[in-house]
mmCIF file of C-alpha atoms in Angstrom:
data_model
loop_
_atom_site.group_PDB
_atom_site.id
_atom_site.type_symbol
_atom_site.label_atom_id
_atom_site.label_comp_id
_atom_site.label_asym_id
_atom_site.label_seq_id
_atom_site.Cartn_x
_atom_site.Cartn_y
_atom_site.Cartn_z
ATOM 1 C CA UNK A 1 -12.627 13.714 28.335
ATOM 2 C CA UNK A 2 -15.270 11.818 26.457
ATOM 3 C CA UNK A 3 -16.891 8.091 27.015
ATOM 4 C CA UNK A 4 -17.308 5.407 24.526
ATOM 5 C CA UNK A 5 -18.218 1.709 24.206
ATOM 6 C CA UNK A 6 -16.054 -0.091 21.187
ATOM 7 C CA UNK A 7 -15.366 -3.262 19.365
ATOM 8 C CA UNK A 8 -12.200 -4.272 19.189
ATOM 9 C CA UNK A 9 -11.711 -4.870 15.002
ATOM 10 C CA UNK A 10 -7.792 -6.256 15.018
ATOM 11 C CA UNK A 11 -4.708 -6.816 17.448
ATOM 12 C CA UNK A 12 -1.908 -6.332 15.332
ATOM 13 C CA UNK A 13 1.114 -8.184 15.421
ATOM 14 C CA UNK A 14 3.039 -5.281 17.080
ATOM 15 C CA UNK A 15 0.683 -5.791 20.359
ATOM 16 C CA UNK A 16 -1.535 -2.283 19.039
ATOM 17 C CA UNK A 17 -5.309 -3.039 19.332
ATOM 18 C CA UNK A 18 -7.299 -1.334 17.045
ATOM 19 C CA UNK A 19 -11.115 -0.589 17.635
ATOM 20 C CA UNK A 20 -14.248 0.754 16.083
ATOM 21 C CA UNK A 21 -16.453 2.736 18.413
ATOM 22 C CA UNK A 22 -20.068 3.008 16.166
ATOM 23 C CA UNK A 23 -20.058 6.821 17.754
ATOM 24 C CA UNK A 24 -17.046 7.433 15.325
ATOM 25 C CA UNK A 25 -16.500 7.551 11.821
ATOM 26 C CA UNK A 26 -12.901 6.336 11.839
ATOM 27 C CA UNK A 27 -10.646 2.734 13.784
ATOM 28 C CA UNK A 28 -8.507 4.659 16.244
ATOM 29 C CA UNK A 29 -5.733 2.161 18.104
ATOM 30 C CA UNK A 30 -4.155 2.248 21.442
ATOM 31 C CA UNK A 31 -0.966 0.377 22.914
ATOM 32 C CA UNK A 32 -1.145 -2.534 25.915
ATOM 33 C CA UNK A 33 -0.216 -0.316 28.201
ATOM 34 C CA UNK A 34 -3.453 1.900 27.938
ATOM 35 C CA UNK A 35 -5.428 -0.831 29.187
ATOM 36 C CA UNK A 36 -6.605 -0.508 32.874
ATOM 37 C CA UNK A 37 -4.621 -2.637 35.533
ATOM 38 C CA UNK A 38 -2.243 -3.273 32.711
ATOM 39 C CA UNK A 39 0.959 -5.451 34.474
ATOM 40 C CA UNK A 40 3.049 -6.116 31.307
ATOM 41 C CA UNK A 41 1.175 -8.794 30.131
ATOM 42 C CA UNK A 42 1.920 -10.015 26.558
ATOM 43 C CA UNK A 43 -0.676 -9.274 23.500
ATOM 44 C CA UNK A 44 -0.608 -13.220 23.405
ATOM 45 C CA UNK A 45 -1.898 -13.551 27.311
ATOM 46 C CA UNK A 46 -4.219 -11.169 27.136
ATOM 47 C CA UNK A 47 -5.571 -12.535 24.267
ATOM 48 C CA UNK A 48 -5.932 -15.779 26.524
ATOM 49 C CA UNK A 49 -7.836 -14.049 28.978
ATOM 50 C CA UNK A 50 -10.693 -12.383 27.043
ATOM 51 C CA UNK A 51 -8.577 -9.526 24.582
ATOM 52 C CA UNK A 52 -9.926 -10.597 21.138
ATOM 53 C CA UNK A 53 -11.822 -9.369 17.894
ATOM 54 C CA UNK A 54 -15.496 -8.872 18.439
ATOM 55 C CA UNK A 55 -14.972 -8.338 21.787
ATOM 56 C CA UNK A 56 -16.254 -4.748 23.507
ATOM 57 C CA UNK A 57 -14.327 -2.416 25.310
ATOM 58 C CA UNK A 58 -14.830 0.692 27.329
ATOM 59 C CA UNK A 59 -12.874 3.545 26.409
ATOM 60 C CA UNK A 60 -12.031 6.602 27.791
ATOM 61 C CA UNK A 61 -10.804 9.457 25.227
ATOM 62 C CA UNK A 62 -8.882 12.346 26.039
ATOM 63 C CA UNK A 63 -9.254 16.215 24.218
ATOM 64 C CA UNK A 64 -7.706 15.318 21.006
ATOM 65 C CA UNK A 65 -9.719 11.955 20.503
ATOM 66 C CA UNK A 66 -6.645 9.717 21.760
ATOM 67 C CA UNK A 67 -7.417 6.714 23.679
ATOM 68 C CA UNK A 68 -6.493 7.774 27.333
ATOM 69 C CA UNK A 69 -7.731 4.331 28.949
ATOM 70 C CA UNK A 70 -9.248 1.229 28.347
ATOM 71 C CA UNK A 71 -10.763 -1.389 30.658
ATOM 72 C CA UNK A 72 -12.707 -4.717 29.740
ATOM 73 C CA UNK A 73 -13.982 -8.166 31.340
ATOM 74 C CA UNK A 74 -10.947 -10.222 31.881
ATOM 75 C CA UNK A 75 -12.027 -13.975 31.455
ATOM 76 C CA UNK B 1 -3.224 15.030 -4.096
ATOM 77 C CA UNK B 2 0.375 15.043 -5.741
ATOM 78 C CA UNK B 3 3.172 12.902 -4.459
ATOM 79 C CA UNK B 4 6.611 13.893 -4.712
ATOM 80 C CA UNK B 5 8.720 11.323 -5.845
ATOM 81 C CA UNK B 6 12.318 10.708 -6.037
ATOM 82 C CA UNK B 7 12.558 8.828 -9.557
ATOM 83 C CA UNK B 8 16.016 7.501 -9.692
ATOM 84 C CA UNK B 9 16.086 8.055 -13.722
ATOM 85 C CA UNK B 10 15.427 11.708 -13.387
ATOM 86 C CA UNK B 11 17.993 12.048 -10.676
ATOM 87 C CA UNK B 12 19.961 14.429 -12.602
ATOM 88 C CA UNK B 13 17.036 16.277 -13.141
ATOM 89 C CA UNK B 14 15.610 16.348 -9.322
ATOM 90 C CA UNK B 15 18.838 16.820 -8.285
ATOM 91 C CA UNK B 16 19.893 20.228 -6.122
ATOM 92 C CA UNK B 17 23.110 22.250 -6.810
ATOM 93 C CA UNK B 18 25.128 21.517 -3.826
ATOM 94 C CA UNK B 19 27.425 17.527 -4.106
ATOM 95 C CA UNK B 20 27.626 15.146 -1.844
ATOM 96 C CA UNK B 21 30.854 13.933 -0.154
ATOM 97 C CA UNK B 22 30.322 10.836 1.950
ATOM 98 C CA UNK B 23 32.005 10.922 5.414
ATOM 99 C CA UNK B 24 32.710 7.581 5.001
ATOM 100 C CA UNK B 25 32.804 4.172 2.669
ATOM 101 C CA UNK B 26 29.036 4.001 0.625
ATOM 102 C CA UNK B 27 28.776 1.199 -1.513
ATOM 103 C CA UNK B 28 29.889 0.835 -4.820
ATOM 104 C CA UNK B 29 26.269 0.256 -6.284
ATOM 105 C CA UNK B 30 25.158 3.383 -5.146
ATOM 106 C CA UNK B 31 28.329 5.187 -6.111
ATOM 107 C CA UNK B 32 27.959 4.036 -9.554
ATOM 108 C CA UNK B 33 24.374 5.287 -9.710
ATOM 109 C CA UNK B 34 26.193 8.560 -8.759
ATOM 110 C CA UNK B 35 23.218 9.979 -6.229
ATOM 111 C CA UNK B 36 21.699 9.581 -3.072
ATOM 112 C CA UNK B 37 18.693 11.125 -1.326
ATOM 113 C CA UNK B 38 20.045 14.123 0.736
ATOM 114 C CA UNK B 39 19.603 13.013 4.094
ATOM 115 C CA UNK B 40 19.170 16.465 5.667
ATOM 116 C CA UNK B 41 15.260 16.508 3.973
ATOM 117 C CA UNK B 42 15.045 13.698 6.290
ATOM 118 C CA UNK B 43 13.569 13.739 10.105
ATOM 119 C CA UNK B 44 13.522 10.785 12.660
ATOM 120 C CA UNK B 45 10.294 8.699 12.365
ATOM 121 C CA UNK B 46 9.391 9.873 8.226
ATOM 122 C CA UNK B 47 7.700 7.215 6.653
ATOM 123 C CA UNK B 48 9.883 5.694 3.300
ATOM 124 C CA UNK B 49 7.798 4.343 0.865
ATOM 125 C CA UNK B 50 9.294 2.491 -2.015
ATOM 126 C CA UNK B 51 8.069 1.294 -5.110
ATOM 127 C CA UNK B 52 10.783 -1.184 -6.999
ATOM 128 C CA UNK B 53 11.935 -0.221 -10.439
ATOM 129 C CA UNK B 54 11.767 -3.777 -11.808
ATOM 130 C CA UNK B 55 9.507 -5.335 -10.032
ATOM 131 C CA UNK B 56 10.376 -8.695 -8.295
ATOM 132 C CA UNK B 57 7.321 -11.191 -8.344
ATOM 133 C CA UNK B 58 6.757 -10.516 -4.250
ATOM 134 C CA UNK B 59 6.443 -6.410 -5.736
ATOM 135 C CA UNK B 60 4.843 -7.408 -8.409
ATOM 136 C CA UNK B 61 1.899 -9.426 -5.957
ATOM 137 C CA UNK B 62 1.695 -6.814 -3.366
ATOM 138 C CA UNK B 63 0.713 -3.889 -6.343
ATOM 139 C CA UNK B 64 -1.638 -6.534 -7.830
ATOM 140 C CA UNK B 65 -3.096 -7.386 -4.304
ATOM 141 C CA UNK B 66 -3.468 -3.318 -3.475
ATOM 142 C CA UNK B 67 -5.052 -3.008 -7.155
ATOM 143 C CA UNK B 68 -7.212 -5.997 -6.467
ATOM 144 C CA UNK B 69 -8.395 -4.534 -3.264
ATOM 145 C CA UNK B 70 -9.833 -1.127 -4.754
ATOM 146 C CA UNK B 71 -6.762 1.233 -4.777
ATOM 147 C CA UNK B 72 -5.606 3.361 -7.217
ATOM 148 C CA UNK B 73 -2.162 2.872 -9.607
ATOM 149 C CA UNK B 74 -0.342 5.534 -7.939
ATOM 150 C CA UNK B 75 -1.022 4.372 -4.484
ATOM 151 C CA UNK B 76 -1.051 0.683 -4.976
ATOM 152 C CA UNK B 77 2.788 1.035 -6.501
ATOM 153 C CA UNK B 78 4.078 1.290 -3.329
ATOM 154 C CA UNK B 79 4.966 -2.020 -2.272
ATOM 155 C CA UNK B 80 7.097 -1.543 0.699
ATOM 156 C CA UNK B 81 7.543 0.850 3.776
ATOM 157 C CA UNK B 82 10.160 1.596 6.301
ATOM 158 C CA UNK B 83 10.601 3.773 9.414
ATOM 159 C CA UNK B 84 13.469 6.476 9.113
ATOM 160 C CA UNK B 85 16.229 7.024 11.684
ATOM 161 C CA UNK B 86 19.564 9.227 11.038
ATOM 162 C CA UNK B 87 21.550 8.945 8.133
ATOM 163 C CA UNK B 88 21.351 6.432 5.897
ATOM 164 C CA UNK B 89 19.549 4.352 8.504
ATOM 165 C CA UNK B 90 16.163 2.744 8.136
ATOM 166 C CA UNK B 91 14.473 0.219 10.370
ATOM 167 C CA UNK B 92 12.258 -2.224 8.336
ATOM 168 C CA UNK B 93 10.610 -5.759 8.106
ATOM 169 C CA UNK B 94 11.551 -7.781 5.420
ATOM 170 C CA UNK B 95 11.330 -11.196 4.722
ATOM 171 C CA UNK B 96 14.101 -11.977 6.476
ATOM 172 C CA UNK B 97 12.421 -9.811 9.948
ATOM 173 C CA UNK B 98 12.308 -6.529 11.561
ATOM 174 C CA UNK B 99 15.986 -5.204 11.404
ATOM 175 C CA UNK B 100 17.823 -2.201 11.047
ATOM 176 C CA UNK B 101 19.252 -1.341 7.841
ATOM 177 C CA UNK B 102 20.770 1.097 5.210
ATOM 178 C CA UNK B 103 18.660 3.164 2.466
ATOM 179 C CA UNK B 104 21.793 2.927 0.263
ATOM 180 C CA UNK B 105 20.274 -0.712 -0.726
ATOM 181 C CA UNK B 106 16.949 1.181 -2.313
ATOM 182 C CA UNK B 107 19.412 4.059 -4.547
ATOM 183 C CA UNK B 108 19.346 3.884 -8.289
ATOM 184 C CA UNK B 109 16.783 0.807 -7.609
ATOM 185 C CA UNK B 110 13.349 2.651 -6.115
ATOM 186 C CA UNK B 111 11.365 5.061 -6.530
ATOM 187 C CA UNK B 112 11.055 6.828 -3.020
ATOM 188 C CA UNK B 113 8.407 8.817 -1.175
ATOM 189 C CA UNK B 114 8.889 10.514 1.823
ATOM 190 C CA UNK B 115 5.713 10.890 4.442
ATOM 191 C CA UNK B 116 5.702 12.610 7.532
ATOM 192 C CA UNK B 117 3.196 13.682 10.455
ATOM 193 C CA UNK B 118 3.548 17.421 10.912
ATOM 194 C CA UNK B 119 2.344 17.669 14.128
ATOM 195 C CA UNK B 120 4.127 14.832 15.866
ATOM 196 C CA UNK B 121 6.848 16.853 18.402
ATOM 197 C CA UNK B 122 10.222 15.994 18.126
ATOM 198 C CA UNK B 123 9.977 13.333 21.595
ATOM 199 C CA UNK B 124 7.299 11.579 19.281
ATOM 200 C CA UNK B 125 9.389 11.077 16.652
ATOM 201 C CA UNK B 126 12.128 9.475 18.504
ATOM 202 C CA UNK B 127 9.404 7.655 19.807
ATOM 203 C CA UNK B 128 7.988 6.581 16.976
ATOM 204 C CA UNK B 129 11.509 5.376 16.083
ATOM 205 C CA UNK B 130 11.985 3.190 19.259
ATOM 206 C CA UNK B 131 9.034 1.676 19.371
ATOM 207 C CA UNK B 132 10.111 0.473 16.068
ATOM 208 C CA UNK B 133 13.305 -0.662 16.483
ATOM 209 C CA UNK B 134 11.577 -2.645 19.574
ATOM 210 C CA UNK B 135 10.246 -4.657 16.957
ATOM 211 C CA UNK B 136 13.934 -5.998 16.110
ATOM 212 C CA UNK B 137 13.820 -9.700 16.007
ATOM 213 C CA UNK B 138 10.463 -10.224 15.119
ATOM 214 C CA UNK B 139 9.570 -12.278 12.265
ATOM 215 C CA UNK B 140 7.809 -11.391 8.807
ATOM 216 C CA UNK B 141 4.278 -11.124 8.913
ATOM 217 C CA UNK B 142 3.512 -13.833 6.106
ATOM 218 C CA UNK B 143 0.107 -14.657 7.868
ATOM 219 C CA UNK B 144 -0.881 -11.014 7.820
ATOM 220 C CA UNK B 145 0.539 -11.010 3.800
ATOM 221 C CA UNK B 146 -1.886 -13.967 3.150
ATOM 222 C CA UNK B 147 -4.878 -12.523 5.491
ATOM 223 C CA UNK B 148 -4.340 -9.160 3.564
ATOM 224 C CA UNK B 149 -4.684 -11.359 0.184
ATOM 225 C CA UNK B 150 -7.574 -12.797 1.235
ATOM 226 C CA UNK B 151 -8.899 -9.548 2.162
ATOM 227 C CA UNK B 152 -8.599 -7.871 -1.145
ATOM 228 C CA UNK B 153 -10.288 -10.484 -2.948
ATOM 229 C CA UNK B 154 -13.585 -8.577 -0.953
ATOM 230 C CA UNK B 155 -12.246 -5.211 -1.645
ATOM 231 C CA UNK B 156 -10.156 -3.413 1.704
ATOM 232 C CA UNK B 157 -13.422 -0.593 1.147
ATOM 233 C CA UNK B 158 -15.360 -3.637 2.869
ATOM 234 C CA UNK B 159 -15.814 -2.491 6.465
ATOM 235 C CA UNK B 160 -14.109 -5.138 8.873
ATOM 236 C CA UNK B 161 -17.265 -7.468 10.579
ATOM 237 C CA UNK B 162 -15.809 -11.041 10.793
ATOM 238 C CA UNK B 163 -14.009 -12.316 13.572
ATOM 239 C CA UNK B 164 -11.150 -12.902 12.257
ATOM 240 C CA UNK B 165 -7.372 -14.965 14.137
ATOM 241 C CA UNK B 166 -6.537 -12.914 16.924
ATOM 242 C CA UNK B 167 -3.693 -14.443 18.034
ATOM 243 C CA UNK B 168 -0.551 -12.215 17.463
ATOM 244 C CA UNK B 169 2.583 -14.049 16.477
ATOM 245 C CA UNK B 170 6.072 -12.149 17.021
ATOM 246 C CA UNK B 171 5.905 -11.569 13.028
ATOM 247 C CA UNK B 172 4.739 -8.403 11.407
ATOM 248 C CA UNK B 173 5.213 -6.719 7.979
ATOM 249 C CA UNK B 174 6.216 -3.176 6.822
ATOM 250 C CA UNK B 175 3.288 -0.991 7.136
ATOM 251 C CA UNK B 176 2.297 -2.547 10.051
ATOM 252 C CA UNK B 177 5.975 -1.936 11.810
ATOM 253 C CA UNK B 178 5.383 2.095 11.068
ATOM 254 C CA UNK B 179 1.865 2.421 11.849
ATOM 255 C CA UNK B 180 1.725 0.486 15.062
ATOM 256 C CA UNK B 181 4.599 2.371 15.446
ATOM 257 C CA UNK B 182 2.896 5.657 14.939
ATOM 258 C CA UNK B 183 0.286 4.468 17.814
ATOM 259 C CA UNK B 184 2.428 4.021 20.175
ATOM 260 C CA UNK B 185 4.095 7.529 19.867
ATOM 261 C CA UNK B 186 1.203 9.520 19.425
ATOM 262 C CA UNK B 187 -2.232 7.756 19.812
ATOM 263 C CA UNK B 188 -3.394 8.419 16.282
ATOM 264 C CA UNK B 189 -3.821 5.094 13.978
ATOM 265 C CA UNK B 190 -3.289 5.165 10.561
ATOM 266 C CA UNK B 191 -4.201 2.818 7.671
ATOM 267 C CA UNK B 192 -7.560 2.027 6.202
ATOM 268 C CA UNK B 193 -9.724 3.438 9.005
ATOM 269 C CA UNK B 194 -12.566 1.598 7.827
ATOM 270 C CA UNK B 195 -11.610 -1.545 6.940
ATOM 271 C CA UNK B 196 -9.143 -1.658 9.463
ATOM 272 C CA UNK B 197 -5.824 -2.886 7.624
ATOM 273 C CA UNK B 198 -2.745 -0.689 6.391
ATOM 274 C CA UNK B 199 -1.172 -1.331 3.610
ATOM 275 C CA UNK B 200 2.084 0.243 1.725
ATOM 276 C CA UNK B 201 -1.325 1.650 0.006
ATOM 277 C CA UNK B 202 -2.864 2.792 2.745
ATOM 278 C CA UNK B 203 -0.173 4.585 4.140
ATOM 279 C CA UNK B 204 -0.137 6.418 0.557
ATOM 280 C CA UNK B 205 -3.306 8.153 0.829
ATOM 281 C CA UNK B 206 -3.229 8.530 4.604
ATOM 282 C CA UNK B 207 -3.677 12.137 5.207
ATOM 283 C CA UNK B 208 -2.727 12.018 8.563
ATOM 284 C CA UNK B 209 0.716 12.117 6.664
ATOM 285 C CA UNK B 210 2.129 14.833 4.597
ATOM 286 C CA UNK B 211 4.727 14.347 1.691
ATOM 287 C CA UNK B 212 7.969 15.941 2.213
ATOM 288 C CA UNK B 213 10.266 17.896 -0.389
ATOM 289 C CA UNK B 214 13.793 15.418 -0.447
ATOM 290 C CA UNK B 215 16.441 15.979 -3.111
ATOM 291 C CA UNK B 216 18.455 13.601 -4.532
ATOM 292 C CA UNK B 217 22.336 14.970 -3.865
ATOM 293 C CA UNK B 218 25.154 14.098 -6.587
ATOM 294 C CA UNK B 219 27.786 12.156 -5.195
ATOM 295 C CA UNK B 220 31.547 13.475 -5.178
#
């Protein structure tokens, strides 16, 4: 399980965020429903509260490199 | 790396030794073409790349925008992409949204290309399939088509830095539909990984993905 502060690059339009953490070379993405305390929120209300481009995320990766959990600031 | 094609002029060339008889009606434009791709090369969750025979002027921008934006011939002819299911069945965004349809519409017409994730288990590629289909009733992505435009005009090798709209409409377009897709099933992303965008193109070179042997199967 490794650590990792990223920037989220895009939110596509099938509610997958995709992010660059500067420790890795490549964008990995993750689905909603990796993000911490997710309740079923649309991509379009988190985006209201805080979710956007630019905007820095902790990340938790599991074994493989996979996003295993995300959490941010909600607005 | 070396793509294996299914060019619908050397069909009778490319094609194996056993015949096809449909189970049931096909339609008449792919009858008179007289082959179809043999659907047991096929798995759940493949990725279908097409690239149009004679090319319509929405095929004709997205190979000129894929040029444009710094990839090569034989990955920027693939204009379109779609998510495979049983059968003939596809799911797929076109202009008209995300909906489930038949690969019988692409025989004779396309060139095809058939991608695949070797490791993904088989509960991933279901997955992968679902998670598509989810998508049904969502519109086309023409925002993303004109972002993506804009984007090439700097080159997709350009590293993503701007802020850019992050409010996600219910629309998306065809790469998008299989590699969100792919996220969802397995975690991995797939696309430009530095720049951030997929593309038909990007999904070409991807080498996350592997190309897989299909036939083309006469028809009885």
């Amino acid at each position: 399980m490794k650590k990792g502060i990223a920037k989220i690059i895009r939110i596509s339009n099938g509610d997958v965020v995709y992010i660059k953490d500067p420790t890795r070379a490549k964008i990995t993405g993750f689905a909603l429903g990796k993000i911490t305390n997710y309740h079923g929120e649309s991509a379009k209300e988190l985006v209201k509260r805080g979710l956007a481009p630019g905007k820095e995320v902790s990340v938790v990766y599991d074994d493989i490199d996979r996003v295993q959990s995300v959490s941010f600031k909600i607005a | 790396m070396t793509q294996l094609v299914l060019n619908p002029s050397e069909a009778s060339n490319q094609a194996s030794n056993t015949s096809w008889i449909p189970e049931g009606p096909i339609p008449q434009k792919t009858r008179s073409f007289g082959y179809c791709i043999d659907f047991k090369d096929l798995q759940p969750g493949d990725l279908i790349l097409f690239s149009s025979i004679k090319k319509s002027i929405v095929s004709r921008g997205i190979h000129k925008v894929q040029l444009k934006g710094g990839y090569k011939q034989n990955d920027a002819q693939w204009e379109h992409a779609a998510v495979y299911i049983k059968s003939d069945t596809i799911c797929e965004a076109t202009r008209r949204g995300v909906k489930v349809s038949s690969l019988y519409a692409y025989m004779g017409t396309h060139k095809i290309r058939v991608r695949r994730n070797p490791i993904l288990t088989t509960d991933e590629k279901w997955s992968l399939v679902v998670n598509a289909i989810k998508q049904g009733g969502y519109a086309y992505g023409y925002s993303s088509i004109i972002g993506l435009l804009f984007k090439s005009i700097n080159g997709f090798w350009a590293h993503s830095t701007t802020r850019r709209l992050a409010y996600p409409k219910r629309a998306i377009y065809c790469s998008e539909l299989y590699a969100d897709a792919h996220v969802k099933a397995c975690g991995f992303a797939l696309g430009n990984l530095n720049g951030g965008e997929v593309t038909p193109a990007s999904l070409s070179i991807d080498s996350t993905l592997s190309d897989v042997k299909a036939n083309w199967v006469k028809i009885e």
